[in-house]
Amino acid sequence: MEISVKQSISLLSHIHSVTSDFLRDKLKENGWPDFATSHGNILFQLNCCESMTMKDLSQKINRDKSTTTVLVRKLEQEGLIETVSDSNDKRSKLIRLTAKGKEYNSKTSEISKDLISTFYKGFSEEEKTKFVDFLQKISNNFS
């Protein structure tokens, strides 16, 4: 079946939707029914860096600062992250994972593996590499 170029955006949107549903269902199964994929993205980003400013985090998750603030507050209430003063600039606050947040990331690592396995089912290593390269090109076109 040949897919038109115009349909590619619709397919990307569909893939985004079904992967979000997949993650949301897995999170519910594991005791996190009120978590959105944006929450997981924040925890993932903080797992990659020791701490981040709200501005940096907003950029990493591609959300405005006010939306990021709401997401961060939810994660703080859950005890997964904390906000601390920046030792280099007392006016600035940094966001970082708590021990509970690190545990969450450890547990969701299996969910992530399951998602990736499902996502790339039937792909060769070369196809995976090309696919990521194509997606990166598309992303760069909007940067």
Coordinates of C-alpha atoms in Angstrom, one line a residue:
M1 CA 0.0 0.0 0.0
E2 CA 1.5 3.3 -1.1
I3 CA 1.0 6.1 1.4
S4 CA 0.9 9.7 0.2
V5 CA 3.1 12.3 1.7
K6 CA 0.1 14.1 3.1
Q7 CA -0.9 11.0 5.0
S8 CA 2.4 10.8 6.8
I9 CA 1.4 13.6 9.2
S10 CA -1.8 11.8 10.0
L11 CA 0.2 8.6 10.6
L12 CA 2.6 10.5 12.9
S13 CA -0.4 11.9 14.8
H14 CA -1.9 8.4 15.1
I15 CA 1.4 6.9 16.3
H16 CA 1.7 9.6 18.9
S17 CA -1.9 8.9 20.1
V18 CA -1.5 5.1 20.3
T19 CA 1.9 5.2 22.0
S20 CA 0.4 7.6 24.6
D21 CA -2.5 5.3 25.1
F22 CA -0.1 2.3 25.5
L23 CA 1.9 4.2 28.1
R24 CA -1.1 5.4 30.0
D25 CA -2.5 1.9 30.1
K26 CA 0.8 0.5 31.4
L27 CA 1.1 3.2 34.0
K28 CA -2.4 2.4 35.2
E29 CA -1.5 -1.3 35.4
N30 CA 1.5 -0.3 37.6
G31 CA -0.4 1.9 40.0
W32 CA 0.0 5.4 38.4
P33 CA -3.5 6.0 37.0
D34 CA -3.3 9.8 37.0
F35 CA 0.0 10.2 35.2
A36 CA 0.2 11.7 31.7
T37 CA 3.0 11.0 29.3
S38 CA 4.2 14.5 30.0
H39 CA 4.8 13.6 33.6
G40 CA 6.9 10.6 32.5
N41 CA 8.8 12.8 30.1
I42 CA 9.8 15.2 32.9
L43 CA 11.0 12.3 35.0
F44 CA 12.9 10.9 32.1
Q45 CA 14.6 14.3 31.4
L46 CA 15.5 14.7 35.1
N47 CA 17.0 11.2 35.0
C48 CA 19.3 12.4 32.3
C49 CA 20.4 15.5 34.2
E50 CA 20.9 15.8 37.9
S51 CA 18.8 19.0 38.0
M52 CA 17.2 21.6 35.7
T53 CA 15.7 25.0 35.8
M54 CA 12.0 25.3 34.9
K55 CA 13.0 27.1 31.7
D56 CA 15.4 24.3 30.6
L57 CA 12.8 21.6 31.5
S58 CA 10.1 23.5 29.6
Q59 CA 12.3 23.5 26.5
K60 CA 13.2 19.8 26.8
I61 CA 9.6 18.7 27.1
N62 CA 8.4 21.3 24.5
R63 CA 5.8 22.8 26.8
D64 CA 5.3 26.4 27.9
K65 CA 6.5 27.4 31.3
S66 CA 3.0 27.6 32.8
T67 CA 2.1 24.1 31.6
T68 CA 5.4 22.8 32.9
T69 CA 4.8 24.4 36.3
V70 CA 1.4 22.5 36.6
L71 CA 3.1 19.2 35.7
V72 CA 5.9 19.8 38.1
R73 CA 3.5 20.6 40.9
K74 CA 1.7 17.3 40.4
L75 CA 5.0 15.4 40.5
E76 CA 6.1 17.3 43.7
Q77 CA 2.8 16.4 45.3
E78 CA 3.5 12.8 44.5
G79 CA 6.9 13.1 46.0
L80 CA 8.7 12.2 42.8
I81 CA 10.6 15.5 42.4
E82 CA 11.6 18.4 44.5
T83 CA 12.5 22.1 43.9
V84 CA 15.6 23.4 45.5
S85 CA 17.5 26.7 45.5
D86 CA 20.3 26.9 42.9
S87 CA 23.6 27.2 44.9
N88 CA 25.0 29.4 42.1
D89 CA 22.0 31.8 41.9
K90 CA 19.8 32.0 45.0
R91 CA 17.0 33.6 42.9
S92 CA 16.8 30.5 40.7
K93 CA 15.2 27.2 41.6
L94 CA 16.3 23.8 40.3
I95 CA 14.1 20.8 39.9
R96 CA 15.5 17.3 40.7
L97 CA 14.4 13.8 41.2
T98 CA 13.8 12.4 44.7
A99 CA 14.6 8.8 45.7
K100 CA 10.9 8.0 44.9
G101 CA 11.3 9.6 41.4
K102 CA 14.5 7.5 40.8
E103 CA 12.5 4.4 41.8
Y104 CA 9.7 5.4 39.4
N105 CA 12.2 5.7 36.6
S106 CA 13.6 2.4 37.4
K107 CA 10.2 0.7 37.3
T108 CA 9.1 2.5 34.1
S109 CA 12.3 1.3 32.4
E110 CA 10.5 -2.0 31.7
I111 CA 7.5 -0.2 30.4
S112 CA 9.8 1.7 28.0
K113 CA 11.4 -1.5 26.8
D114 CA 8.0 -3.0 26.1
L115 CA 7.0 0.2 24.2
I116 CA 10.2 0.2 22.1
S117 CA 9.9 -3.5 21.4
T118 CA 6.3 -3.1 20.2
F119 CA 7.2 0.1 18.3
Y120 CA 10.1 -1.5 16.3
K121 CA 8.6 -4.9 15.8
G122 CA 9.6 -6.2 12.4
F123 CA 12.3 -3.6 11.8
S124 CA 15.9 -4.4 11.0
E125 CA 18.6 -2.4 12.7
E126 CA 19.3 -0.6 9.5
E127 CA 15.6 0.4 9.2
K128 CA 15.6 1.6 12.8
T129 CA 18.6 3.8 12.1
K130 CA 17.1 5.2 8.9
F131 CA 13.8 5.9 10.6
V132 CA 15.4 7.8 13.4
D133 CA 17.5 9.8 10.9
F134 CA 14.3 10.7 9.0
L135 CA 12.5 11.8 12.1
Q136 CA 15.5 13.9 13.1
K137 CA 15.4 15.6 9.8
I138 CA 11.7 16.4 10.2
S139 CA 12.4 17.7 13.7
N140 CA 15.2 19.9 12.5
N141 CA 12.9 21.4 9.9
F142 CA 10.8 22.9 12.7
S143 CA 13.8 24.1 14.8

